[in-house]
Short mmCIF file of N, CA and C and ligand atoms in Angstrom, two decimals:
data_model
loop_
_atom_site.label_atom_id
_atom_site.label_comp_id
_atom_site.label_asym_id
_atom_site.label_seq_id
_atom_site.Cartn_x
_atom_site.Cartn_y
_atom_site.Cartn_z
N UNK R 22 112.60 111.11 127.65
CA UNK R 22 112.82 110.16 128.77
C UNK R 22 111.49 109.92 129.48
N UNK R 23 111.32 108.60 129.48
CA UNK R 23 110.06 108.40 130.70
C UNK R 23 109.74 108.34 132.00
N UNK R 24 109.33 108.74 132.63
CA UNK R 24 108.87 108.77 134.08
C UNK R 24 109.18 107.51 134.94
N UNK R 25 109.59 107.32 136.07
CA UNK R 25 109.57 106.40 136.79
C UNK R 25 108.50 105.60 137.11
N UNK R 26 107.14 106.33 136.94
CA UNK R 26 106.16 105.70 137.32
C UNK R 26 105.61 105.28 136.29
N UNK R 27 105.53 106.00 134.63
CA UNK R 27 105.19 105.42 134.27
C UNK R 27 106.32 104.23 133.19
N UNK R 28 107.46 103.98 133.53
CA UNK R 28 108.21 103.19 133.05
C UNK R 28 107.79 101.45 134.17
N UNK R 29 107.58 102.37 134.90
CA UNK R 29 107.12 100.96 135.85
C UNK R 29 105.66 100.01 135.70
N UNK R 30 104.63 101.13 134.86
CA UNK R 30 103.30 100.72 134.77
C UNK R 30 103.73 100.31 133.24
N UNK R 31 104.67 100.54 132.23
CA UNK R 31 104.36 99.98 131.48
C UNK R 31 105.08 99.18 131.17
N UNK R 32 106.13 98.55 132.40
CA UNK R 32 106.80 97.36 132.76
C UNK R 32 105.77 96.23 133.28
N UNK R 33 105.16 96.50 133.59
CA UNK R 33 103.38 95.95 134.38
C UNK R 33 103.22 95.08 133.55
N UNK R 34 102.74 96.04 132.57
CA UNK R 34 101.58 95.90 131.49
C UNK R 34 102.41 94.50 129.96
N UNK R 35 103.57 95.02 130.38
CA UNK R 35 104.37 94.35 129.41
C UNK R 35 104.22 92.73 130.01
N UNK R 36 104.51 92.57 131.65
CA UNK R 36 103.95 91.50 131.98
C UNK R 36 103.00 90.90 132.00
N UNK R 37 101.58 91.61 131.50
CA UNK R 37 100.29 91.44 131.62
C UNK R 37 100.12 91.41 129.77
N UNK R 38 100.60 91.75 129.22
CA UNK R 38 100.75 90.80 127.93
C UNK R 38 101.75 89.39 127.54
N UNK R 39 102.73 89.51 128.06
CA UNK R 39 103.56 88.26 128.06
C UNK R 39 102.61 86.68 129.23
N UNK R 40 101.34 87.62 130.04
CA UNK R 40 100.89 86.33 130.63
C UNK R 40 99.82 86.03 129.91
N UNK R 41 99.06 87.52 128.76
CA UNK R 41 98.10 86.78 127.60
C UNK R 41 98.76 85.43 126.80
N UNK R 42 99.99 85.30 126.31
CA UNK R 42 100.62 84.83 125.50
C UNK R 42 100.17 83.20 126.24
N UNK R 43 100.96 83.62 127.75
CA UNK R 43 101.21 82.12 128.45
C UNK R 43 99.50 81.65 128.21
N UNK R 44 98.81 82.34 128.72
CA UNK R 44 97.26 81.97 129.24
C UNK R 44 96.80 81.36 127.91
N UNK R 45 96.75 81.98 126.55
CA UNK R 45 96.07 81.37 125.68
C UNK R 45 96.97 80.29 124.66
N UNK R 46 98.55 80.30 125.55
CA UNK R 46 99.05 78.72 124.73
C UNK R 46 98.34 77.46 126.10
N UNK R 47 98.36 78.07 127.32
CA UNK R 47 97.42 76.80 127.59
C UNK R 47 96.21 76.84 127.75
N UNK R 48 95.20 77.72 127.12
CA UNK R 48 94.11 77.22 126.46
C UNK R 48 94.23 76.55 125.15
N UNK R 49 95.02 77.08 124.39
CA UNK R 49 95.42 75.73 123.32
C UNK R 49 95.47 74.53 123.40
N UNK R 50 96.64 74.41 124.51
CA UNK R 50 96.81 72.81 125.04
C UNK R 50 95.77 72.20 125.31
N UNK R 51 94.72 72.96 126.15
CA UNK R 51 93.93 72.51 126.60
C UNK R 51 92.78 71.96 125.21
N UNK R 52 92.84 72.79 124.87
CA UNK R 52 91.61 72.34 123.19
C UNK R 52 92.56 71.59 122.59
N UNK R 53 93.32 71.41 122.44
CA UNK R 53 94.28 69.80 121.61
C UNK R 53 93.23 68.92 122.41
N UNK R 54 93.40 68.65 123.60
CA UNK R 54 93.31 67.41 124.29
C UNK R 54 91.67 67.57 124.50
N UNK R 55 90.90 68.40 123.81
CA UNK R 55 89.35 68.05 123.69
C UNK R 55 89.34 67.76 122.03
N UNK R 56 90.50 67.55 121.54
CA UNK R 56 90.05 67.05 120.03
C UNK R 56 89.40 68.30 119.60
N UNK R 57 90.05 69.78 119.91
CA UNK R 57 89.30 70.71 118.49
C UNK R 57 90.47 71.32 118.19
N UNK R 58 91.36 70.70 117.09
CA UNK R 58 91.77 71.38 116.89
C UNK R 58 92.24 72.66 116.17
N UNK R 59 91.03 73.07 115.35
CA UNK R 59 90.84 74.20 115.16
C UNK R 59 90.94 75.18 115.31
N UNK R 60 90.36 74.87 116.92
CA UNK R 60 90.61 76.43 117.90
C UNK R 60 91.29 75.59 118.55
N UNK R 61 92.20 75.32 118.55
CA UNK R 61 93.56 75.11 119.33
C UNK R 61 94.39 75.95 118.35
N UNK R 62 94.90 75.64 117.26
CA UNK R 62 94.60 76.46 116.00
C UNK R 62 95.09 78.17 116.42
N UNK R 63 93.29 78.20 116.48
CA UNK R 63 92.77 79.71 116.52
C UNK R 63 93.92 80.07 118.04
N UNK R 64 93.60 79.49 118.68
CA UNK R 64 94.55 80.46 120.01
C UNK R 64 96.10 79.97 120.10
N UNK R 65 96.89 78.97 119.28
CA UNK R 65 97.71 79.40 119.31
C UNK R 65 97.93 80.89 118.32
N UNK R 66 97.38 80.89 117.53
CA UNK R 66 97.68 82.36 116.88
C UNK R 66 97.41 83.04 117.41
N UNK R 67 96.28 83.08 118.50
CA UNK R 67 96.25 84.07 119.38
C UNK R 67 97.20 84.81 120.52
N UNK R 68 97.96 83.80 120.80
CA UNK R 68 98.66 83.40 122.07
C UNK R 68 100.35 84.24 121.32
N UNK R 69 100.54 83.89 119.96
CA UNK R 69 101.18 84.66 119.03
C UNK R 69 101.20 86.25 118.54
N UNK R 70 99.98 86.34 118.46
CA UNK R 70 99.89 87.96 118.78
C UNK R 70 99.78 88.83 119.99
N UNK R 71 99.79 87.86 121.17
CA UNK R 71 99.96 88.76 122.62
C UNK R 71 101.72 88.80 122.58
N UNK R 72 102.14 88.01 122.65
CA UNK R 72 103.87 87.86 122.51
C UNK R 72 103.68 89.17 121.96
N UNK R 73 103.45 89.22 120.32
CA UNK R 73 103.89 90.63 119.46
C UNK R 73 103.81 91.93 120.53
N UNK R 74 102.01 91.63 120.72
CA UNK R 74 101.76 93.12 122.07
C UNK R 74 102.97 93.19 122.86
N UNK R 75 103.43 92.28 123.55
CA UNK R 75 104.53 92.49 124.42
C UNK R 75 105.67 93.34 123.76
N UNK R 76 106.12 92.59 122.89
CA UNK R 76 107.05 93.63 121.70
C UNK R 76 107.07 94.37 121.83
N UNK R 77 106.06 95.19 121.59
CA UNK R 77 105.99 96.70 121.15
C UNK R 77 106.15 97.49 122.54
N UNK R 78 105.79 96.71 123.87
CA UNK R 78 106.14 97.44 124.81
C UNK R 78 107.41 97.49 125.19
N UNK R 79 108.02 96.25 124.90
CA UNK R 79 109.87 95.95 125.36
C UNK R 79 110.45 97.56 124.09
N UNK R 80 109.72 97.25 123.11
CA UNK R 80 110.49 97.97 122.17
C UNK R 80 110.21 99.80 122.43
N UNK R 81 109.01 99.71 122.83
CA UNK R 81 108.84 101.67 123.41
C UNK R 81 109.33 101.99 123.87
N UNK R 82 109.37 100.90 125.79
CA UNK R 82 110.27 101.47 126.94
C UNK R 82 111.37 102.07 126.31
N UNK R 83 111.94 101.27 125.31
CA UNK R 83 113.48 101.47 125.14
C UNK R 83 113.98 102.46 124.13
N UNK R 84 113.25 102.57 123.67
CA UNK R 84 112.77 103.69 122.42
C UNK R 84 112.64 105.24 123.37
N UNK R 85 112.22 104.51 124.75
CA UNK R 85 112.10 106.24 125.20
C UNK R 85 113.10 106.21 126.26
N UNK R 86 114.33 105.64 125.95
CA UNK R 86 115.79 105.51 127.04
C UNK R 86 115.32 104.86 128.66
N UNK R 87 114.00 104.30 128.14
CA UNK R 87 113.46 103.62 129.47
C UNK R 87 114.24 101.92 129.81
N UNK R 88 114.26 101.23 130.93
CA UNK R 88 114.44 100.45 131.22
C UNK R 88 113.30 98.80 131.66
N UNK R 89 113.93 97.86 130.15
CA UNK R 89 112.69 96.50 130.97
C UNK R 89 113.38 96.10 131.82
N UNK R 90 112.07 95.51 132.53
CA UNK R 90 112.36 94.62 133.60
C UNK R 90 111.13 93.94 133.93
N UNK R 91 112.01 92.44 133.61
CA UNK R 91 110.73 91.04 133.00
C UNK R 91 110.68 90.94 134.69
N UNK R 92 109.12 90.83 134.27
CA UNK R 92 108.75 89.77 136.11
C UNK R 92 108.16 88.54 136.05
N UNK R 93 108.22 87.51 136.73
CA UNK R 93 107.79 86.66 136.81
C UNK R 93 106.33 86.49 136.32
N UNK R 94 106.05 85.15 135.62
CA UNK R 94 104.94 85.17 135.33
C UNK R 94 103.83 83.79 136.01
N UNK R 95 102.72 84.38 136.56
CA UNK R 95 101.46 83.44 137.08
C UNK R 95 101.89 82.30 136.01
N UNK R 96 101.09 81.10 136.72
CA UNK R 96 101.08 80.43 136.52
C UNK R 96 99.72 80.01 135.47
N UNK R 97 99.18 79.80 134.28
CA UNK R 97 97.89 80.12 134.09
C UNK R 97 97.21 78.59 134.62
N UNK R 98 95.49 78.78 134.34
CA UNK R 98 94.79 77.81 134.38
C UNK R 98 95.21 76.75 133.41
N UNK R 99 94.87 75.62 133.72
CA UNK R 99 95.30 74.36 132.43
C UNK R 99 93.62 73.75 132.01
N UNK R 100 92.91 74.09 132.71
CA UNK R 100 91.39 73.44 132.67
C UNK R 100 90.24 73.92 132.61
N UNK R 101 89.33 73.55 131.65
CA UNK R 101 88.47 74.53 131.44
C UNK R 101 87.16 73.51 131.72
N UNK R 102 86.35 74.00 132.45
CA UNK R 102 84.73 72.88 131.80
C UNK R 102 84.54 72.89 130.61
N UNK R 103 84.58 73.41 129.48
CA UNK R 103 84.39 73.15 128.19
C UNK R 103 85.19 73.73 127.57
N UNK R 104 85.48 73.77 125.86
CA UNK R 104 85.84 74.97 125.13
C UNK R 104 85.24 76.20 124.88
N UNK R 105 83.74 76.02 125.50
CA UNK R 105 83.30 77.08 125.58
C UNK R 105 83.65 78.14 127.02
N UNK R 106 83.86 77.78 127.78
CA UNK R 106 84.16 78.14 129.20
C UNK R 106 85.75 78.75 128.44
N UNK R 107 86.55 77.83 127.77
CA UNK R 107 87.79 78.67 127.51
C UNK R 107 87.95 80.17 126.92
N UNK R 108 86.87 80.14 125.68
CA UNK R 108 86.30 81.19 125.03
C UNK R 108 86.04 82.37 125.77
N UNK R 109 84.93 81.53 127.03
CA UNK R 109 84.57 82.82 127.59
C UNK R 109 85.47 83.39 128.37
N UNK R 110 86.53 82.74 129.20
CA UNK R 110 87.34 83.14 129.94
C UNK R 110 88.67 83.91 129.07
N UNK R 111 88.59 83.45 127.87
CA UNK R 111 89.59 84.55 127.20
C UNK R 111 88.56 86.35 126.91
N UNK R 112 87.76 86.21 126.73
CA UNK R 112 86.94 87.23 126.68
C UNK R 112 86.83 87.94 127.79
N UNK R 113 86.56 87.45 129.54
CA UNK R 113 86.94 88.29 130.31
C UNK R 113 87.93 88.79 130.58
N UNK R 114 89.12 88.13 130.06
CA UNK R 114 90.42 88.43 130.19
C UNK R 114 91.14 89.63 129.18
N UNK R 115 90.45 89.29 128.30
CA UNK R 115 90.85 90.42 127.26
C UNK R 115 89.66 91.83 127.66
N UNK R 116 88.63 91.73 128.79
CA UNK R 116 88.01 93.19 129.05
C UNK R 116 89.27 93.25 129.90
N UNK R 117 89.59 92.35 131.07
CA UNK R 117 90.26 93.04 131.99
C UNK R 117 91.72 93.52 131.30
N UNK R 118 92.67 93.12 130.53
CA UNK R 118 93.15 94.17 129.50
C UNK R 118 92.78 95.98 129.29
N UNK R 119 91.59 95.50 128.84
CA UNK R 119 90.93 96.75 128.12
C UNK R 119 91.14 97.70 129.38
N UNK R 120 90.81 97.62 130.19
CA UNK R 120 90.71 98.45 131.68
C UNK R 120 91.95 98.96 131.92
N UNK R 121 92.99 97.70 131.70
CA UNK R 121 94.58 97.99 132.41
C UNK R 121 95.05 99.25 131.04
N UNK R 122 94.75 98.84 130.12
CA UNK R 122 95.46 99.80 128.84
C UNK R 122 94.05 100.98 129.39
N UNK R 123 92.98 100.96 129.83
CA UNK R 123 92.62 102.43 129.70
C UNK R 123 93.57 103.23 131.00
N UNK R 124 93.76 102.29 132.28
CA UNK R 124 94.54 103.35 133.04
C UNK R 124 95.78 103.34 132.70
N UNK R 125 96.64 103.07 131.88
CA UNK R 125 97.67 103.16 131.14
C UNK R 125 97.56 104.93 130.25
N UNK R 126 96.63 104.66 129.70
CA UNK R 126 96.05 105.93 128.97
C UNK R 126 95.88 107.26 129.52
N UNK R 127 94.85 107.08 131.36
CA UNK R 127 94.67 107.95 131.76
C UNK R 127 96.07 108.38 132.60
N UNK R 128 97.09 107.56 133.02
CA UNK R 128 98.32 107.68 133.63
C UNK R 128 99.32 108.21 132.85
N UNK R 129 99.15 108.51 131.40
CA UNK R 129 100.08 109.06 130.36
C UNK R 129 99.36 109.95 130.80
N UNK R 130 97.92 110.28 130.43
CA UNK R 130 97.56 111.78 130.40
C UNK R 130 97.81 112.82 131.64
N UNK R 131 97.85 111.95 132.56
CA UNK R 131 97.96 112.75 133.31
C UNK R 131 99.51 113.52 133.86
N UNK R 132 100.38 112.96 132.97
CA UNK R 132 101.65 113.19 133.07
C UNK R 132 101.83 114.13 132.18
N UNK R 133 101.22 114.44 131.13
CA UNK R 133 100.99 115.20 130.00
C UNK R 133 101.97 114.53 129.28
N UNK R 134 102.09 112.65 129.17
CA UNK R 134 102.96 112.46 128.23
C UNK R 134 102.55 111.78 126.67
N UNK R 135 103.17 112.31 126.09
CA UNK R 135 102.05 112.99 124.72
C UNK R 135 102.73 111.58 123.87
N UNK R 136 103.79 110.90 123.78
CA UNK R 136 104.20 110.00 122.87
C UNK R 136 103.41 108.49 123.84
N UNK R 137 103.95 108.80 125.33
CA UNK R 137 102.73 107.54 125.63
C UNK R 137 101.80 107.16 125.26
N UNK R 138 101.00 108.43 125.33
CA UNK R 138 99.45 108.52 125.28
C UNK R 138 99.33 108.03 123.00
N UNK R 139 100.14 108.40 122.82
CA UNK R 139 100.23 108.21 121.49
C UNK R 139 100.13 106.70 121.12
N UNK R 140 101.37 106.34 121.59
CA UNK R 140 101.73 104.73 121.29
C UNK R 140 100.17 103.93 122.23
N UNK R 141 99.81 104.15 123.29
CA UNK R 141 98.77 103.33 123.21
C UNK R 141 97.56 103.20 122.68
N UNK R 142 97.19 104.45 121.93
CA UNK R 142 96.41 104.29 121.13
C UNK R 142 95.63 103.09 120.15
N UNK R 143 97.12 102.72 119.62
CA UNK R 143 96.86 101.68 119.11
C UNK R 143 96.38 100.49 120.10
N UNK R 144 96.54 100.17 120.90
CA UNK R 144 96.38 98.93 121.72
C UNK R 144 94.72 99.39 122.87
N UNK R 145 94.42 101.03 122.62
CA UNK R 145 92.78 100.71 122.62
C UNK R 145 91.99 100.08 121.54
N UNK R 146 92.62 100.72 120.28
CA UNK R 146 91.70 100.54 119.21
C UNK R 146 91.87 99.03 119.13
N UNK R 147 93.08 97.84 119.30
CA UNK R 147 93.49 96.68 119.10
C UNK R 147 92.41 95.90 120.00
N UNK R 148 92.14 96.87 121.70
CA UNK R 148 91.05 96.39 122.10
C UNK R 148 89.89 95.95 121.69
N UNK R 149 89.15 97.00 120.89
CA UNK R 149 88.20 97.44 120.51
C UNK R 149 88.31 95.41 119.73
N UNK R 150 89.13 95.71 118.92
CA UNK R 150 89.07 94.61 117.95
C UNK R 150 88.90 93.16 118.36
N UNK R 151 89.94 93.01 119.56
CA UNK R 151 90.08 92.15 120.60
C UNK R 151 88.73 91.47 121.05
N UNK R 152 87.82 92.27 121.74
CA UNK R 152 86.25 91.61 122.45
C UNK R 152 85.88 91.97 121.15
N UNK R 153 85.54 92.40 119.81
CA UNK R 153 84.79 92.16 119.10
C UNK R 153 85.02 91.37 118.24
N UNK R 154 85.99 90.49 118.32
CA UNK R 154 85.96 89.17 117.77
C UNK R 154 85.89 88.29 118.32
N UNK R 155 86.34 88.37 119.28
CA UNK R 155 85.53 86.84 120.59
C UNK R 155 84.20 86.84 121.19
N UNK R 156 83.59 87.78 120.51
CA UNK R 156 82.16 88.06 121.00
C UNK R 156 81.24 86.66 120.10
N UNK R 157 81.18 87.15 118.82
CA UNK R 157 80.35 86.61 118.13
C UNK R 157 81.00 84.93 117.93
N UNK R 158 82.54 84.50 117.77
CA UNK R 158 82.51 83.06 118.00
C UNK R 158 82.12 82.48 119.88
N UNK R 159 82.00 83.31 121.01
CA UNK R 159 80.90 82.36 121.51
C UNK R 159 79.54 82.68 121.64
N UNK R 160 79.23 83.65 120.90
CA UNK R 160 77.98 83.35 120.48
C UNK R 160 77.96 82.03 119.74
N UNK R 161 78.23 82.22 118.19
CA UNK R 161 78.43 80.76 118.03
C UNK R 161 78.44 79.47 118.67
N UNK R 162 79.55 79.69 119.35
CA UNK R 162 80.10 78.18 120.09
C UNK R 162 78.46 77.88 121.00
N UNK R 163 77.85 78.76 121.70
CA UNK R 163 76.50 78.62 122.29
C UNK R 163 75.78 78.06 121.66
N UNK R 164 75.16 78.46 120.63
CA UNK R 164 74.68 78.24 119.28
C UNK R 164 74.86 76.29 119.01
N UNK R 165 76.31 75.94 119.12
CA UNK R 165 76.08 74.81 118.56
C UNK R 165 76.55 73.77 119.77
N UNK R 166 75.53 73.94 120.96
CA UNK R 166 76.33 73.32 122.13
C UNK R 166 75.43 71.68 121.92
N UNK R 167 74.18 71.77 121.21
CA UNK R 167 73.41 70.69 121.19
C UNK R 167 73.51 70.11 119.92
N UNK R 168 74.83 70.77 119.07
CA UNK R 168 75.41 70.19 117.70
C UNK R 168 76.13 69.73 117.37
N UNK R 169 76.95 68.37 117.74
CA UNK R 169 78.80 68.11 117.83
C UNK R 169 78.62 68.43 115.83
N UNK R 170 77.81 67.71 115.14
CA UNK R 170 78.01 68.34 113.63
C UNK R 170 78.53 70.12 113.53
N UNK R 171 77.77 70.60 114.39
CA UNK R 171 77.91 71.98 113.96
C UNK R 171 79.22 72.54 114.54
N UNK R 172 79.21 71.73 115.94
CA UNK R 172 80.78 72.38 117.15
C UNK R 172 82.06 71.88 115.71
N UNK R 173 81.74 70.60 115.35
CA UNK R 173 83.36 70.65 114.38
C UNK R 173 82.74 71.13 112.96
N UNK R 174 81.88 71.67 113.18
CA UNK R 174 82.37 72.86 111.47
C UNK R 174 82.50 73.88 111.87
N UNK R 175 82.70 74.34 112.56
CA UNK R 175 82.74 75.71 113.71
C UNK R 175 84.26 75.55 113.99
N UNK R 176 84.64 74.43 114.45
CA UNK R 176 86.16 74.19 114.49
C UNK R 176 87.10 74.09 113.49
N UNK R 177 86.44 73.75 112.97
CA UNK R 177 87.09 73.38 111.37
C UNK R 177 87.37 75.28 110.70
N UNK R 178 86.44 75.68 110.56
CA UNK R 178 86.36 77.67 110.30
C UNK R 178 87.31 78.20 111.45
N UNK R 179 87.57 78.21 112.07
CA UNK R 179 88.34 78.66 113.34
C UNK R 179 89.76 78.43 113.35
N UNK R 180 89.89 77.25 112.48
CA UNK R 180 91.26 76.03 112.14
C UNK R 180 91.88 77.15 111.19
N UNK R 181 91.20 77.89 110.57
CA UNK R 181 91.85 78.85 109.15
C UNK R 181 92.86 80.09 109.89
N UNK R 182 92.36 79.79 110.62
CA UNK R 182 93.41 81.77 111.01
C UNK R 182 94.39 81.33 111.10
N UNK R 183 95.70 82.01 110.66
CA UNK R 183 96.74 82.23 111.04
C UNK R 183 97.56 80.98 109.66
N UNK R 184 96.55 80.50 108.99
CA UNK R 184 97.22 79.84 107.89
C UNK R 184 96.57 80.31 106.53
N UNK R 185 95.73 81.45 106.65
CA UNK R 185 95.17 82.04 105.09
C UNK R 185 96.14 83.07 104.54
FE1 FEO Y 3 97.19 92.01 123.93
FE2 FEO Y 3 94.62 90.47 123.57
O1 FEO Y 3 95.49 91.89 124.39
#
């Protein structure tokens, strides 16, 4: 059975992945309507695997006779100055993640709860994976800000995920 406190932080957190989901289907929207759709593409699949993250938290709580309870979700941004500005703002968003799952981590440990601390494991290491793949496409995207040739072959490579 899980803790009150931490059934509640990882009722949080479950909301703080269900608003990755919201946040990067409207950065999608938002890259439709700059014509890339590539990485419109790329983050709806993205926006697809935060949903999953959520999953696995609806599915633990309950796994450990814990109780969800959905909260309302922010409203996200719809507008970006560029697609690069979207990029980057998914990248700060996915550190500030990284932070919420480390005190997630240190709040199991300190409960001495050993299957918590277990199950998030995965979703540091997912971190890990997380900023190190949005690192190097805006590097890229930087890279080809004085290139519309290069920005849509860049879009066009980006267009592949989630259909290979
Ligand atoms: Fe579920 Fe991208 O963090």
């Amino acid at each position: 059975m899980i803790s009150t406190t931490l059934q509640k932080a990882l009722n949080d957190h479950l909301n703080e992945e269900m608003f990755s989901f919201y946040l990067y289907l409207s950065m999608s929207a938002y890259l439709e309507t700059q014509n890339m759709k590539g990485m419109a593409q790329w983050m709806r699949t993205q926006a697809e695997e935060e949903y999953g993250h959520a999953k696995k938290f609806y599915e633990f709580i309950h796994d450990r006779g814990g109780r969800v309870i959905l909260g309302a979700l922010p409203q996200p941004e719809a507008e970006w100055a560029s697609p690069l500005a979207a990029f980057e703002a998914a990248l700060a968003h996915e550190r500030h993640i990284t932070q919420r799952i480390g005190a997630l981590v240190d709040a199991a440990r300190a409960e001495n709860d050993h299957a918590t601390f277990a199950f998030l494991q995965w979703f540091v290491n997912e971190q890990v994976e997380e900023e190190a793949t949005l690192e190097p496409i805006i590097r890229q995207m930087q890279d080809t800000q004085t290139s519309k040739g290069a920005l849509y072959y860049l879009d066009r490579q980006l267009g592949k995920r989630g259909k290979e």
